[in-house]
Tab-separated table of C-alpha atoms and ligand atoms in Angstrom:
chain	number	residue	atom	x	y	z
C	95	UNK	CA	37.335	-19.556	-6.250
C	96	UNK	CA	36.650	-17.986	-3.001
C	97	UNK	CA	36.040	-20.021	-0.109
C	98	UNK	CA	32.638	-19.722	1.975
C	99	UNK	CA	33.638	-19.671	5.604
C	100	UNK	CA	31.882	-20.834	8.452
C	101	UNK	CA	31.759	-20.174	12.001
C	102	UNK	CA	34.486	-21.399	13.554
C	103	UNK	CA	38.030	-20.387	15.864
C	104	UNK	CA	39.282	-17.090	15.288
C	105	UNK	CA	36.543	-15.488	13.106
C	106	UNK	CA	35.015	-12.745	13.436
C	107	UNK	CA	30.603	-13.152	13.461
C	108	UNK	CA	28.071	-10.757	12.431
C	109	UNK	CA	24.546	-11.539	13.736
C	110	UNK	CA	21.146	-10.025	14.983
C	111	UNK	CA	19.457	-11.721	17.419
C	112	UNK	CA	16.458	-12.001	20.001
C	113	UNK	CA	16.547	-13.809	23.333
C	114	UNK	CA	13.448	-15.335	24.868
C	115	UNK	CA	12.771	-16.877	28.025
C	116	UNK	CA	10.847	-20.024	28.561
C	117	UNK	CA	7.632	-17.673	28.123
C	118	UNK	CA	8.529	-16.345	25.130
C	119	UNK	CA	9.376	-12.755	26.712
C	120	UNK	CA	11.863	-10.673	24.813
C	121	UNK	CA	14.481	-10.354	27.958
C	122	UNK	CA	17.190	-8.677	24.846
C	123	UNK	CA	16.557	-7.929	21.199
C	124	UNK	CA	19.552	-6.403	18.704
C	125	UNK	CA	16.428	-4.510	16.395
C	126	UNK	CA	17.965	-6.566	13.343
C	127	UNK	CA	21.703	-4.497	14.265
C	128	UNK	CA	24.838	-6.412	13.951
C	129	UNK	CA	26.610	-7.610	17.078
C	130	UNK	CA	29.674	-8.973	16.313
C	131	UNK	CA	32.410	-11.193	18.411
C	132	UNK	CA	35.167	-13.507	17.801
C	133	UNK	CA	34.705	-16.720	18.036
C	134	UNK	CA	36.452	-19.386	20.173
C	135	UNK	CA	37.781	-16.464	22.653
C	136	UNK	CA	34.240	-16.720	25.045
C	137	UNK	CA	32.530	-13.266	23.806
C	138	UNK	CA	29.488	-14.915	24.196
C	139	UNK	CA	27.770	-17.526	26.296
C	140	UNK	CA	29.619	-20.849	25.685
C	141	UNK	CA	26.030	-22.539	24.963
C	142	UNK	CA	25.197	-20.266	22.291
C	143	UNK	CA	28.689	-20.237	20.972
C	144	UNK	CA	28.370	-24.149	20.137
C	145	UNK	CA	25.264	-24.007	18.538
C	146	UNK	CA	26.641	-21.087	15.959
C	147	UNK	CA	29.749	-23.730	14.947
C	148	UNK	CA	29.996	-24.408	11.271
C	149	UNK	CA	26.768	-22.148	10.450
C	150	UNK	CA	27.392	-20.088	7.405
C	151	UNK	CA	26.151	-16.379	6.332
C	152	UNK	CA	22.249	-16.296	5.745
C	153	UNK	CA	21.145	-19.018	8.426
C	154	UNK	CA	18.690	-18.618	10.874
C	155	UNK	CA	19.636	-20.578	13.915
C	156	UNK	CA	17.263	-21.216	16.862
C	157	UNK	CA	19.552	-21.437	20.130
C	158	UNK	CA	18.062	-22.676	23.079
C	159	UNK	CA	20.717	-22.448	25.453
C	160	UNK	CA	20.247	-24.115	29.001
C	161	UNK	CA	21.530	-21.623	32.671
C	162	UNK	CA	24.621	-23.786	32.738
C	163	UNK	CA	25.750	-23.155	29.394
C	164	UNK	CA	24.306	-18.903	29.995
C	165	UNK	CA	24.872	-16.824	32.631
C	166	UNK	CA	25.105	-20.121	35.204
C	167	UNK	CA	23.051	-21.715	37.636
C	168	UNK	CA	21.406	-19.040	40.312
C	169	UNK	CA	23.166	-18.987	43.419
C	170	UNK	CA	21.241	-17.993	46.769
C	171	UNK	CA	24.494	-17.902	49.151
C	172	UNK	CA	25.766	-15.190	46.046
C	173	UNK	CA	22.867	-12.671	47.238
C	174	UNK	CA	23.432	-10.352	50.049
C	175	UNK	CA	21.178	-7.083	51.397
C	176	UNK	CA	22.681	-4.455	52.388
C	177	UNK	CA	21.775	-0.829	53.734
C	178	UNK	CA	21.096	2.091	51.436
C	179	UNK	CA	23.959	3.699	52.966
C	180	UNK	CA	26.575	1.685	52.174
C	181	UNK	CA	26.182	3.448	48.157
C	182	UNK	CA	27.391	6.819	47.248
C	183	UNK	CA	24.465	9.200	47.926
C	184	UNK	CA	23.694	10.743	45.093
C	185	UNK	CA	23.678	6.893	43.296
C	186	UNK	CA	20.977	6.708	41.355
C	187	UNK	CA	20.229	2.785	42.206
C	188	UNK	CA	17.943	0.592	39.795
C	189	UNK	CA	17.175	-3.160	39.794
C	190	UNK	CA	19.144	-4.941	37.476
C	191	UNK	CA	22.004	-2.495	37.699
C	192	UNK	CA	25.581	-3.453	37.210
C	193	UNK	CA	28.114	-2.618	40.065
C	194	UNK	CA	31.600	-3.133	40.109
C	195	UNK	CA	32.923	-4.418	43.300
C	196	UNK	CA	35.723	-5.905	44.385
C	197	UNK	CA	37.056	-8.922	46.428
C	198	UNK	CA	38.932	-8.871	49.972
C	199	UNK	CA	41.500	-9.865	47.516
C	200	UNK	CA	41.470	-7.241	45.776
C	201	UNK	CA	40.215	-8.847	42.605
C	202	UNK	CA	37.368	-7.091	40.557
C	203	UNK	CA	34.186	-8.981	40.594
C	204	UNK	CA	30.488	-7.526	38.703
C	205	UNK	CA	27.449	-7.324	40.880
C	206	UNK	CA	24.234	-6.632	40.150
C	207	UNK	CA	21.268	-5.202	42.341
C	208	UNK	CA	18.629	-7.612	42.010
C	209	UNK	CA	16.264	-6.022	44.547
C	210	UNK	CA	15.308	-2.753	46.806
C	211	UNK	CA	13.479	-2.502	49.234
C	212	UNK	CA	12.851	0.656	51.485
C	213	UNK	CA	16.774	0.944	52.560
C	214	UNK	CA	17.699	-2.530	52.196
C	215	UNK	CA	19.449	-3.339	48.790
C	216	UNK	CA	19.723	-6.817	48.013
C	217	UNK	CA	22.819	-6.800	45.727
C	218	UNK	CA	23.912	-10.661	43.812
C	219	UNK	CA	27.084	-12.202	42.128
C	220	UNK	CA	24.016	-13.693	39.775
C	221	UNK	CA	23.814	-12.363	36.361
C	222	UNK	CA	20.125	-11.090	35.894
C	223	UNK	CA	19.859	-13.943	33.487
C	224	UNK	CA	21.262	-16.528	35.580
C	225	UNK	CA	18.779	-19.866	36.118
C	226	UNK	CA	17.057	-19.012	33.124
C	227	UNK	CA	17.494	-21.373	29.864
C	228	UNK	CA	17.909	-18.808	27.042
C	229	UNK	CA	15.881	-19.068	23.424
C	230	UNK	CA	17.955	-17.493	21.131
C	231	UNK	CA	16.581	-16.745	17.646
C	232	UNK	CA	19.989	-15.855	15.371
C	233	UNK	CA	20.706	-14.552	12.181
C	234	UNK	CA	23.745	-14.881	10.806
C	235	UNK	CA	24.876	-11.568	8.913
C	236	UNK	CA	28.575	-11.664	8.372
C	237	UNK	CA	31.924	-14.005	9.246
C	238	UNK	CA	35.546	-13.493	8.531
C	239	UNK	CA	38.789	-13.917	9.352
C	240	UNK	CA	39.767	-12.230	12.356
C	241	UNK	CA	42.957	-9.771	12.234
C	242	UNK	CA	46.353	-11.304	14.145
C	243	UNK	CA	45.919	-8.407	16.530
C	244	UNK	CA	42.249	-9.112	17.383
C	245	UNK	CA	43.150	-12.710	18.319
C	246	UNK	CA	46.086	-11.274	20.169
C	247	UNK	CA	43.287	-9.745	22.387
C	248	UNK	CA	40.642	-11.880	22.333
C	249	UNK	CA	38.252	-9.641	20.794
C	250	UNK	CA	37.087	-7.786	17.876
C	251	UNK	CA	38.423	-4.240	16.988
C	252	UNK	CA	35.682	-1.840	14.859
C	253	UNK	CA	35.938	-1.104	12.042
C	254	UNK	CA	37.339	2.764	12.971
C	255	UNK	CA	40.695	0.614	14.108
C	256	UNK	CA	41.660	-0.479	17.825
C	257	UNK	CA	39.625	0.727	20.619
C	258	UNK	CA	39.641	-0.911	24.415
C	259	UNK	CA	37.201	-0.310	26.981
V	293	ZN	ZN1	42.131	-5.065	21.401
């Protein structure tokens, strides 16, 4: 007999998904694609990671997930503006775009620009979804066992073989 496995450590998860905020306004929709990750090893939002433990292949699961267990609690001393200028000229800058920055450290650390204004950027440690409680609505599609090597890394290689970003 073969076994029916669940979600749980070290498996690899197929679902589609929609997120919602409190409104009900799609913020991120998969079109009914498969996303996958590996569970256990934080590929997704630790909330949303709970609420898919021990769910099996088939289920529908409605996740509602609140900003601590997302993308955190919004920060206002993690927001600064700064002058046009201080981007590459020919950047083309949009709200809600990623930037990689990096520490005094040295360290890397993701920013996003939350706001423009004239020449003043506003640019914020905040994930665009932080302070918001996320309403997931998941369905599982798939779930193995994860490959030694992909728990090695800590994520999930495609199905064409290793690949690293
Ligand atoms: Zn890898």
């Amino acid at each position: 007999m073969s076994e029916v496995l669940d979600i749980g450590p070290d498996r690899v998860v197929s679902f589609s998904y929609v997120l919602r905020d409190d409104e009900g306004a799609v913020l991120d929709d998969s079109q009914g694609q498969a996303f996958d990750y590996l569970h256990g090893h934080a590929n997704i939002v630790p909330g949303l990671e709970k609420q898919l433990l021990g769910r099996k292949v088939g289920e529908e699961v409605a996740a509602v997930v609140p900003p601590e267990e997302g993308y955190g609690i919004y920060r206002d001393d993690a927001v600064e503006s700064v002058h046009r200028s201080a981007f590459p000229k020919d950047m083309d800058l949009q709200v809600g775009m990623p930037l990689r920055a990096e520490n005094a450290d040295g360290t890397a650390m993701m920013l996003w620009v939350e706001k423009i204004q004239g020449a003043r950027v506003t640019v914020s440690a905040n994930h665009p979804l932080a302070g918001k409680t996320l309403h997931f609505a998941v369905k599982v599609l798939g779930i193995r066992e994860a490959l030694p090597e992909e728990v090695a890394h800590g994520h999930v290689h495609g199905p064409d073989g290793h690949h690293h970003h």
